[in-house]
Amino acid sequence: MDLILETLGLAASAELLSLNPPGWGGNLLRGLANSLQIAFGAFGFGLLIGLFGASGKLYGGVVIRDLLAIYTTVIRAVPELVLILILYYVGTDLINKASQMLGYGRVEISGVVAGIWVLGIVQGAYATEVLRGAIKAVPQGQIEAARAFGMPPFMLMRRVTIPAMMSYATPGLANLWLIATKDTALLAIVGFSELTLETRQAAASTRAYFTFFLAAGALYLIVTLFSGAVFARIEKWARRGQPSLRGAHK
Amino acid sequence: MAMSEPAASDTQSDGDDAEAIRVEDLHKSFGSLEVLKGVSLTAHKGDVVAIIGGSGSGKSTFLRCINFLETPSSGRIVVNGEEIQMRADGSPVNRRQIERVRTRLGMVFQAFNLWTHRTLLENVIEVPVHVLKVPKDRAIKRAKELLERVGLGDRGDTFPSFLSGGQQQRAAIARALAVDPSVMLFDEPTSALDPELVGEVLTVIRDLAAEGRTMLLVTHEMKFAREVATHVVYLFEGRIEEQGPPAELFGNPKSARLKQFLKTVG
C-alpha cells in the first residue's frame, strides 16, 4: 500500500489525510459528521414544517393560507446565504434578548441547534410545496372512501393521505435532502465547523488546497451516492402497488 | 343472514320492518344551483331501494348527502333511529356523530376508490382494524371470508392496480361488507366497468339483496333495478317524480317524464 502511494507520488497527501494528528483526516470526518447531523435534523424539521404547511395551504382558512403564502414566498425569494445570516444572527439575538428579559442572562446557543433551526426553516418552505403537490396528486376518491367509512381527519392523514402521496413526494424530497447536505456548507459563514470550514482550515494550515478540497469533494460524493441508493429503496417501497412505468412510453 | 356477527347497531331494531334510513325534505344547493329540491325517502330493514334518473337528476348527490360526503343544505336524516344533528345551514353539529354514522353505512363507489398502496386484504381490514378497533386476527379471518365470498379468495395479497375493474369493484364491496353495515350505499357501482364485467358485480349485489341486506342503489341498470329492488324511486331535476314497486313503476309508469326516460334508456 505504502509502495503504491509512493510510486503515485501521493505519499505526502496520504500523510496529510491521515486520521491521526498530524494528519487532518479526523478533522474532516468530524466536519462531515457535523454536516450530516445538521442536514438530517434540518431535513426532518423541514419535513415537519412541510407537512403542516402543505395541510394548511390545502385545507386551512384564509388567514393560515395567507401566512403560509408569505412564508414560502419570502423564504424561497431570498438567497439562502442571506437567510442564514439573518436567521442566525436575528434568531440568536432574539433568544438572548428574551432570556435577558426573563433574567437568565446570555445563553450560549449550540451551533448544531442553530444550524438545524436555520436550515430547517429554509427546507420547510420547499418541503411545503413538494408535499402540497404530492397531496394534490392523490386521487380524491381514495380520500373520499376513507371519509365515507368514518375515518377521523388525523387518522385519514396518517393511514391514507401520507402513504398515498409518498410515491409522488419521494423524488422531490430526495432533492431536498441532497440540497440539505450541501447547504450545511453555507453555515461556514457563521463559523460552524462543518465539513467545508474544516477543509478550508486544513488546507490553509498545510497549503495543500487541492488535496483537501478533492477529499472533501469525494466525501460529499459518497454521501450523495449513498443517499441515492437509500432513496431508490424508499421510492420502490412508496410505489408498491403501482405498475411499473418502464416500457409505458415505448 | 349470512353474517356471523350482527352489527351492534342491529340490536336496537330487531323487527324486519324497522326503519333503517329516513330522509325528510332534503335540499342541496351548489352555489345558486339547487340540485335537490326536497327529497324524502324511508327505507326499512331489508329494503332494496333503487334510485334511477337521468344525468343531473341529483341521484348521486342524494346518496352522498346521506353520509355527508356532501353537506346537505337542509332537511333531516335519521339512520337507525339516530337523527344526525344539523345546523340551520345543514352542516353537521358533531363531527364524531357523522363519523360514527358513516361506519354503519358501507359505501361502494362508481370508481371503486380502493386504496392503491394497500393489498386487497389490507383494504378490507383497514376500517375494521383502525376505525372500529376489531382485533387484527379476527378482522383478517373475516376479510378472507368476504374476499372468498366475492370470488377473490386467492387475490388477498394483490394490489388493486393489477386487477380488472370488475375485480376491484367486488373487492370494494367486500371492503364495505367488512364493517357489517346496517345500510349499504351503492353509487352507480357498474357505470365505470366494461360491459363484459358488469355481470360479475351485479351477481354479487344480487346475492346481497337476496340475503336481505338493506341497500340504496343508484344505478343505470334498469333491468337489474327491476329485478332486485323492492322499491324504485325516479328522480327528475332534484325531485321525486314517481316512486313505487318495480313492477308498477317499470310496467305502468304514470309520469310522462318517466315514460320518456324509460324509453331512452331502453
Coordinates of C-alpha atoms in Angstrom, one line a residue:
Chain A
M1 CA 0.0 0.0 0.0
D2 CA 2.7 2.4 1.0
L3 CA 4.7 1.4 -2.1
I4 CA 1.7 2.2 -4.4
L5 CA 1.2 5.6 -2.9
E6 CA 4.9 6.2 -3.1
T7 CA 5.1 5.4 -6.8
L8 CA 2.0 7.5 -7.5
G9 CA 3.6 10.4 -5.6
L10 CA 0.7 10.5 -3.2
A11 CA 2.5 9.6 -0.1
A12 CA 2.6 13.2 1.2
S13 CA -1.2 13.6 0.6
A14 CA -1.9 10.3 2.3
E15 CA 0.0 11.6 5.3
L16 CA -1.9 14.8 5.4
L17 CA -5.2 13.0 5.2
S18 CA -4.3 10.5 7.9
L19 CA -6.9 10.1 10.6
N20 CA -4.3 10.7 13.4
P21 CA -2.6 14.0 14.0
P22 CA -0.6 15.5 12.4
G23 CA -2.9 14.3 9.7
W24 CA -6.2 16.2 9.2
G25 CA -8.4 13.3 8.2
G26 CA -10.0 13.2 11.6
N27 CA -11.0 16.8 11.4
L28 CA -12.6 16.3 8.0
L29 CA -14.6 13.3 9.3
R30 CA -15.7 15.3 12.3
G31 CA -16.8 18.1 10.0
L32 CA -18.7 15.6 7.9
A33 CA -20.4 14.2 11.0
N34 CA -21.5 17.7 11.9
S35 CA -22.7 18.4 8.4
L36 CA -24.7 15.2 8.3
Q37 CA -26.1 15.8 11.8
I38 CA -27.4 19.2 10.7
A39 CA -28.6 18.0 7.3
F40 CA -30.5 15.2 9.0
G41 CA -32.1 17.5 11.6
A42 CA -32.9 20.3 9.1
F43 CA -34.4 17.8 6.7
G44 CA -36.6 16.3 9.4
F45 CA -37.6 19.7 10.8
G46 CA -38.3 20.9 7.3
L47 CA -40.4 17.8 6.6
L48 CA -42.4 18.5 9.7
I49 CA -42.9 22.2 8.7
G50 CA -43.7 21.0 5.2
L51 CA -46.4 18.6 6.3
F52 CA -48.2 21.2 8.4
G53 CA -47.5 23.8 5.7
A54 CA -49.0 21.7 2.9
S55 CA -52.0 20.8 5.0
G56 CA -52.5 24.4 6.0
K57 CA -52.3 25.6 2.4
L58 CA -54.7 22.9 1.2
Y59 CA -57.2 22.7 4.0
G60 CA -56.6 25.8 6.1
G61 CA -58.6 29.0 6.4
V62 CA -57.9 32.3 4.7
V63 CA -55.5 33.6 7.4
I64 CA -53.5 30.4 7.6
R65 CA -53.2 30.2 3.8
D66 CA -52.1 33.8 3.5
L67 CA -49.5 33.4 6.3
L68 CA -48.1 30.3 4.6
A69 CA -48.0 32.0 1.3
I70 CA -45.9 34.8 2.8
Y71 CA -43.6 32.2 4.4
T72 CA -43.0 30.2 1.3
T73 CA -42.6 33.2 -0.9
V74 CA -40.2 35.1 1.2
I75 CA -38.0 32.1 2.1
R76 CA -37.8 31.0 -1.5
A77 CA -37.2 34.5 -2.7
V78 CA -34.2 35.4 -0.6
P79 CA -30.8 33.7 -1.2
E80 CA -30.0 31.1 1.3
L81 CA -26.8 32.7 2.4
V82 CA -28.6 35.9 3.3
L83 CA -31.3 33.9 5.1
I84 CA -28.7 32.1 7.1
L85 CA -27.1 35.3 8.2
I86 CA -30.4 36.9 9.0
L87 CA -32.0 33.9 10.8
Y88 CA -28.7 33.0 12.6
Y89 CA -27.9 36.5 14.0
V90 CA -31.5 37.6 14.4
G91 CA -32.5 34.3 15.9
T92 CA -29.7 34.2 18.5
D93 CA -30.2 37.9 19.2
L94 CA -33.9 37.4 19.9
I95 CA -33.3 34.4 22.1
N96 CA -30.7 36.3 24.1
K97 CA -33.0 39.4 24.5
A98 CA -35.8 37.2 25.6
S99 CA -33.6 35.3 28.1
Q100 CA -32.2 38.6 29.4
M101 CA -35.7 40.0 29.9
L102 CA -36.6 36.9 31.9
G103 CA -33.5 37.5 33.9
Y104 CA -31.4 34.5 32.8
G105 CA -28.6 36.3 31.2
R106 CA -27.0 35.4 27.8
V107 CA -27.3 31.9 26.7
E108 CA -24.8 30.0 24.6
I109 CA -26.6 28.7 21.5
S110 CA -25.2 25.5 20.2
G111 CA -24.1 25.6 16.6
V112 CA -25.9 22.4 15.7
V113 CA -29.2 23.6 17.1
A114 CA -28.9 26.9 15.4
G115 CA -27.9 25.2 12.1
I116 CA -30.8 22.8 12.2
W117 CA -33.2 25.6 13.1
V118 CA -32.0 27.9 10.3
L119 CA -31.7 25.3 7.5
G120 CA -35.0 23.6 8.7
I121 CA -36.9 26.8 8.1
V122 CA -35.5 27.1 4.6
Q123 CA -36.2 23.5 3.9
G124 CA -39.7 23.8 5.3
A125 CA -40.7 26.3 2.6
Y126 CA -39.6 24.0 -0.2
A127 CA -41.0 20.9 1.5
T128 CA -44.4 22.7 1.9
E129 CA -44.6 23.0 -1.9
V130 CA -43.3 19.5 -2.6
L131 CA -45.8 17.9 -0.2
R132 CA -48.6 20.1 -1.4
G133 CA -48.1 18.9 -4.9
A134 CA -47.9 15.3 -3.8
I135 CA -51.1 15.5 -1.7
K136 CA -52.9 17.1 -4.6
A137 CA -51.8 14.2 -6.8
V138 CA -53.5 11.6 -4.6
P139 CA -56.7 10.6 -6.3
Q140 CA -59.6 12.3 -4.4
G141 CA -61.6 9.1 -4.4
Q142 CA -59.2 7.4 -2.0
I143 CA -59.6 10.2 0.5
E144 CA -63.3 10.2 0.0
A145 CA -63.5 6.5 0.6
A146 CA -61.7 6.9 3.9
R147 CA -64.1 9.7 4.9
A148 CA -67.1 7.6 3.8
F149 CA -66.0 4.8 6.2
G150 CA -65.8 7.2 9.2
M151 CA -62.1 7.8 9.4
P152 CA -61.3 10.9 11.6
P153 CA -59.2 13.5 9.9
F154 CA -55.9 12.7 11.7
M155 CA -56.2 9.0 11.0
L156 CA -57.1 9.7 7.4
M157 CA -53.9 11.8 7.0
R158 CA -51.8 9.0 8.6
R159 CA -53.4 6.0 7.1
V160 CA -54.3 7.2 3.6
T161 CA -53.1 10.6 2.5
I162 CA -49.5 10.3 3.6
P163 CA -48.8 6.8 2.4
A164 CA -50.6 7.5 -0.9
M165 CA -48.7 10.7 -1.6
M166 CA -45.3 9.2 -0.7
S167 CA -44.7 8.0 -4.2
Y168 CA -45.3 11.4 -5.7
A169 CA -43.2 13.2 -3.0
T170 CA -40.1 10.9 -2.9
P171 CA -38.2 12.4 -5.9
G172 CA -38.8 16.0 -4.7
L173 CA -37.8 15.0 -1.1
A174 CA -34.7 13.3 -2.3
N175 CA -33.7 16.6 -4.0
L176 CA -34.4 18.4 -0.8
W177 CA -32.2 16.0 1.2
L178 CA -29.3 16.5 -1.2
I179 CA -29.7 20.2 -1.0
A180 CA -29.7 20.0 2.8
T181 CA -26.4 18.1 2.8
K182 CA -24.8 20.8 0.7
D183 CA -26.5 23.8 2.3
T184 CA -24.7 22.9 5.5
A185 CA -21.6 24.3 3.8
L186 CA -23.2 27.7 3.9
L187 CA -23.1 27.5 7.7
A188 CA -19.3 28.0 7.5
I189 CA -20.1 31.7 7.2
V190 CA -21.4 31.8 10.8
G191 CA -18.3 29.9 11.9
F192 CA -19.9 26.5 12.3
S193 CA -17.3 23.8 11.9
E194 CA -18.9 21.6 9.3
L195 CA -17.0 19.8 6.5
T196 CA -16.3 22.8 4.3
L197 CA -14.9 25.0 7.1
E198 CA -12.8 22.1 8.4
T199 CA -11.5 21.6 4.9
R200 CA -10.6 25.2 4.5
Q201 CA -8.8 25.3 7.8
A202 CA -6.9 22.1 7.0
A203 CA -6.0 23.5 3.6
A204 CA -4.9 26.8 4.8
S205 CA -2.7 25.3 7.5
T206 CA -0.9 22.9 5.2
R207 CA -1.1 24.8 1.9
A208 CA -2.4 21.6 0.4
Y209 CA -5.6 23.1 -1.1
F210 CA -6.0 20.6 -3.9
T211 CA -5.6 17.6 -1.7
F212 CA -8.1 18.7 0.9
F213 CA -10.8 20.1 -1.4
L214 CA -10.6 17.0 -3.5
A215 CA -11.0 14.9 -0.4
A216 CA -14.0 16.9 0.7
G217 CA -15.5 16.6 -2.7
A218 CA -15.1 12.9 -2.5
L219 CA -16.8 12.8 0.9
Y220 CA -19.8 14.8 -0.5
L221 CA -20.0 12.5 -3.5
I222 CA -20.0 9.4 -1.2
V223 CA -22.9 10.9 0.8
T224 CA -24.8 11.6 -2.5
L225 CA -24.3 8.1 -3.8
F226 CA -25.3 6.5 -0.6
S227 CA -28.4 8.8 -0.4
G228 CA -29.3 7.9 -3.9
A229 CA -29.3 4.2 -3.0
V230 CA -31.4 4.8 0.1
F231 CA -34.0 7.0 -1.7
A232 CA -34.2 4.4 -4.5
R233 CA -35.3 1.9 -1.9
I234 CA -37.7 4.3 -0.4
E235 CA -39.2 5.1 -3.7
K236 CA -39.6 1.4 -4.6
W237 CA -41.4 0.9 -1.3
A238 CA -43.6 4.0 -1.8
R239 CA -44.6 2.9 -5.3
R240 CA -45.7 -0.5 -4.1
G241 CA -49.0 -1.5 -5.7
Q242 CA -48.4 0.7 -8.8
P243 CA -47.5 -0.9 -12.1
S244 CA -44.0 0.0 -13.4
L245 CA -43.8 2.9 -15.8
R246 CA -40.8 1.3 -17.5
G247 CA -41.9 0.5 -21.0
A248 CA -45.0 2.5 -20.9
H249 CA -43.6 5.0 -23.4
K250 CA -42.1 2.6 -25.8
Chain B
M1 CA -78.5 -13.6 7.2
A2 CA -75.1 -15.0 6.4
M3 CA -73.4 -12.6 8.7
S4 CA -71.9 -14.5 11.7
E5 CA -71.9 -11.5 14.0
P6 CA -74.7 -9.0 13.8
A7 CA -73.6 -5.4 13.9
A8 CA -74.1 -3.6 17.2
S9 CA -76.5 -1.2 15.7
D10 CA -78.8 -4.0 14.7
T11 CA -79.8 -4.7 18.3
Q12 CA -82.0 -1.7 18.7
S13 CA -84.2 -2.5 15.8
D14 CA -84.9 -6.2 15.6
G15 CA -88.1 -6.2 13.7
D16 CA -87.9 -6.8 9.9
D17 CA -89.9 -3.7 9.1
A18 CA -87.9 -1.5 11.4
E19 CA -86.8 1.8 9.9
A20 CA -83.2 1.8 8.6
I21 CA -83.0 5.2 7.0
R22 CA -85.4 8.1 6.9
V23 CA -84.6 11.2 4.9
E24 CA -87.0 14.1 5.1
D25 CA -87.2 17.1 2.8
L26 CA -83.6 17.1 1.8
H27 CA -82.3 20.1 -0.1
K28 CA -78.9 20.6 -1.5
S29 CA -77.6 23.6 -3.4
F30 CA -74.2 24.1 -5.1
G31 CA -73.9 27.9 -5.1
S32 CA -77.1 29.1 -6.8
L33 CA -77.8 25.7 -8.4
E34 CA -80.3 23.7 -6.4
V35 CA -79.6 20.1 -7.1
L36 CA -82.1 18.6 -4.6
K37 CA -85.4 20.3 -4.1
G38 CA -86.9 18.4 -1.1
V39 CA -86.4 14.7 -1.4
S40 CA -87.9 12.4 1.2
L41 CA -87.4 8.7 1.4
T42 CA -87.7 5.9 4.0
A43 CA -86.0 2.6 3.8
H44 CA -86.9 -0.2 6.1
K45 CA -84.7 -3.1 7.1
G46 CA -84.3 -5.5 4.2
D47 CA -85.4 -2.9 1.6
V48 CA -83.5 -2.6 -1.6
V49 CA -84.3 0.9 -2.9
A50 CA -83.2 1.6 -6.5
I51 CA -82.7 5.3 -7.3
I52 CA -82.9 6.0 -11.0
G53 CA -82.9 9.2 -13.1
G54 CA -81.2 11.0 -15.9
S55 CA -77.8 12.6 -15.7
G56 CA -78.0 15.6 -13.4
S57 CA -81.2 14.5 -11.7
G58 CA -79.4 14.6 -8.3
K59 CA -79.4 10.9 -7.6
S60 CA -75.7 10.6 -6.7
T61 CA -75.9 13.8 -4.7
F62 CA -78.8 12.4 -2.8
L63 CA -76.8 9.3 -1.9
R64 CA -73.7 11.3 -1.0
C65 CA -75.8 13.6 1.3
I66 CA -76.9 10.6 3.4
N67 CA -73.3 10.0 4.7
F68 CA -72.4 13.7 4.5
L69 CA -69.8 13.3 1.7
E70 CA -71.8 16.3 0.5
T71 CA -73.2 18.6 3.2
P72 CA -76.9 19.0 2.7
S73 CA -78.4 22.5 2.7
S74 CA -81.4 21.5 4.8
G75 CA -83.5 18.5 5.8
R76 CA -83.5 15.7 8.2
I77 CA -81.5 12.4 8.1
V78 CA -82.2 9.6 10.5
V79 CA -80.0 6.5 10.4
N80 CA -81.1 3.5 12.5
G81 CA -83.3 5.8 14.6
E82 CA -80.4 8.2 15.3
E83 CA -81.0 11.7 13.8
I84 CA -78.0 13.5 12.5
Q85 CA -77.8 16.8 14.2
M86 CA -77.5 19.6 11.7
R87 CA -77.2 23.3 12.0
A88 CA -79.5 25.7 10.2
D89 CA -77.2 25.7 7.1
G90 CA -77.1 21.9 7.0
S91 CA -73.6 21.5 8.4
P92 CA -73.1 18.8 11.0
V93 CA -73.1 19.8 14.6
N94 CA -70.9 17.0 15.7
R95 CA -68.1 15.5 13.6
R96 CA -67.9 12.4 15.7
Q97 CA -71.5 11.6 15.2
I98 CA -71.1 11.8 11.5
E99 CA -68.0 9.5 11.7
R100 CA -70.0 7.0 13.9
V101 CA -72.9 7.0 11.5
R102 CA -70.6 6.6 8.5
T103 CA -69.2 3.4 9.9
R104 CA -72.7 1.9 9.7
L105 CA -73.1 2.9 6.0
G106 CA -71.0 0.8 3.7
M107 CA -70.4 2.8 0.6
V108 CA -69.4 1.4 -2.8
F109 CA -68.3 4.0 -5.4
Q110 CA -68.5 4.2 -9.1
A111 CA -64.7 4.4 -9.4
F112 CA -64.1 1.7 -6.7
N113 CA -61.7 4.0 -4.8
L114 CA -59.7 1.2 -3.3
W115 CA -56.5 2.3 -1.5
T116 CA -53.9 1.6 -4.2
H117 CA -51.0 1.3 -1.8
R118 CA -52.6 -1.5 0.1
T119 CA -53.4 -5.1 -0.9
L120 CA -56.9 -6.3 -1.2
L121 CA -56.8 -7.9 2.2
E122 CA -55.3 -4.7 3.7
N123 CA -58.1 -2.7 2.1
V124 CA -60.7 -4.9 3.6
I125 CA -59.3 -4.9 7.1
E126 CA -58.3 -1.2 7.2
V127 CA -61.6 0.2 8.6
P128 CA -62.4 -2.7 11.0
V129 CA -58.9 -2.6 12.5
H130 CA -58.3 1.1 12.6
V131 CA -61.7 2.7 12.9
L132 CA -63.7 0.0 14.6
K133 CA -60.8 -1.4 16.6
V134 CA -61.6 -5.0 15.8
P135 CA -58.6 -7.3 16.8
K136 CA -56.5 -7.8 13.8
D137 CA -56.6 -11.6 13.6
R138 CA -60.4 -11.5 13.7
A139 CA -60.5 -8.8 11.0
I140 CA -58.2 -10.8 8.8
K141 CA -60.3 -14.0 9.2
R142 CA -63.4 -12.1 8.4
A143 CA -61.8 -10.3 5.4
K144 CA -60.7 -13.6 4.0
E145 CA -64.2 -15.0 4.2
L146 CA -65.6 -11.8 2.5
L147 CA -63.0 -11.9 -0.3
E148 CA -63.8 -15.6 -0.8
R149 CA -67.5 -14.7 -1.0
V150 CA -67.0 -12.1 -3.8
G151 CA -64.8 -14.6 -5.6
L152 CA -61.4 -13.1 -4.8
G153 CA -60.3 -15.6 -2.2
D154 CA -56.9 -16.1 -3.9
R155 CA -56.2 -12.4 -4.5
G156 CA -55.8 -11.1 -1.0
D157 CA -52.2 -10.3 -1.5
T158 CA -52.7 -8.5 -4.8
F159 CA -52.6 -4.7 -5.2
P160 CA -55.8 -3.2 -6.7
S161 CA -54.0 -1.8 -9.8
F162 CA -53.2 -5.2 -11.0
L163 CA -56.9 -6.3 -11.2
S164 CA -59.7 -5.7 -13.6
G165 CA -62.4 -3.1 -12.8
G166 CA -64.9 -5.9 -12.0
Q167 CA -62.5 -7.5 -9.5
Q168 CA -61.7 -4.1 -8.0
Q169 CA -65.4 -3.4 -7.5
R170 CA -66.0 -6.8 -6.0
A171 CA -63.1 -6.1 -3.6
A172 CA -64.7 -2.7 -2.8
I173 CA -67.9 -4.5 -2.0
A174 CA -66.0 -6.8 0.4
R175 CA -64.5 -3.7 2.0
A176 CA -68.0 -2.2 2.5
L177 CA -69.2 -5.5 4.0
A178 CA -66.3 -5.7 6.4
V179 CA -67.9 -3.0 8.6
D180 CA -71.1 -5.0 8.9
P181 CA -73.1 -2.0 7.6
S182 CA -76.7 -1.6 8.5
V183 CA -77.3 0.0 5.2
M184 CA -75.2 -0.3 2.0
L185 CA -74.9 2.7 -0.4
F186 CA -74.1 1.9 -4.0
D187 CA -73.3 4.9 -6.1
E188 CA -73.5 3.7 -9.7
P189 CA -71.4 0.6 -9.0
T190 CA -71.2 -0.7 -12.6
S191 CA -71.0 2.6 -14.5
A192 CA -67.2 2.6 -14.8
L193 CA -67.0 -1.0 -15.9
D194 CA -66.5 -2.6 -19.3
P195 CA -69.8 -4.2 -20.4
E196 CA -68.4 -7.7 -20.0
L197 CA -67.5 -7.0 -16.4
V198 CA -70.9 -5.7 -15.3
G199 CA -72.4 -9.1 -14.8
E200 CA -69.9 -10.3 -12.2
V201 CA -70.5 -7.3 -10.0
L202 CA -74.3 -7.4 -10.3
T203 CA -74.2 -11.1 -9.3
V204 CA -72.6 -10.1 -6.0
I205 CA -75.1 -7.3 -5.4
R206 CA -78.0 -9.6 -6.3
D207 CA -76.7 -12.1 -3.6
L208 CA -76.6 -9.4 -1.0
A209 CA -80.2 -8.3 -1.9
A210 CA -81.3 -11.9 -1.7
E211 CA -79.9 -12.3 1.9
G212 CA -82.0 -9.3 3.0
R213 CA -79.4 -6.6 3.2
T214 CA -80.7 -3.1 3.3
M215 CA -79.4 -1.2 0.3
L216 CA -79.8 2.1 -1.5
L217 CA -78.7 1.6 -5.1
V218 CA -78.1 4.4 -7.6
T219 CA -78.0 2.7 -10.9
H220 CA -78.4 2.9 -14.7
E221 CA -79.1 -0.8 -15.0
M222 CA -82.9 -0.7 -15.4
K223 CA -83.3 -4.5 -15.8
F224 CA -81.3 -5.1 -12.7
A225 CA -83.2 -2.5 -10.7
R226 CA -86.5 -4.1 -11.7
E227 CA -85.2 -7.5 -10.7
V228 CA -83.6 -6.8 -7.3
A229 CA -85.3 -3.7 -6.0
T230 CA -88.2 -3.7 -3.6
H231 CA -88.9 -0.1 -4.2
V232 CA -87.9 2.2 -7.1
V233 CA -87.5 6.0 -6.9
Y234 CA -87.4 8.1 -10.1
L235 CA -85.7 11.4 -9.6
F236 CA -86.1 14.3 -12.0
E237 CA -84.4 17.6 -11.6
G238 CA -84.0 17.2 -7.8
R239 CA -87.5 16.0 -7.0
I240 CA -89.1 12.6 -6.8
E241 CA -91.1 12.4 -9.9
E242 CA -92.5 8.9 -9.3
Q243 CA -91.9 6.0 -6.9
G244 CA -93.3 2.6 -6.2
P245 CA -92.8 -1.1 -6.5
P246 CA -90.6 -2.0 -9.5
A247 CA -93.3 -3.9 -11.4
E248 CA -95.6 -0.9 -11.3
L249 CA -93.0 1.7 -11.9
F250 CA -91.4 0.0 -14.9
G251 CA -94.6 -1.8 -16.1
N252 CA -97.0 1.0 -15.8
P253 CA -95.3 4.4 -15.4
K254 CA -97.7 7.2 -14.8
S255 CA -95.5 10.3 -15.3
A256 CA -94.8 11.3 -18.8
R257 CA -91.2 12.1 -17.9
L258 CA -90.6 8.6 -16.5
K259 CA -92.2 7.1 -19.6
Q260 CA -89.8 9.2 -21.8
F261 CA -86.8 8.3 -19.6
L262 CA -87.5 4.6 -19.7
K263 CA -87.9 4.8 -23.5
T264 CA -84.4 6.5 -23.8
V265 CA -82.6 4.1 -21.6
G266 CA -84.3 1.1 -23.1

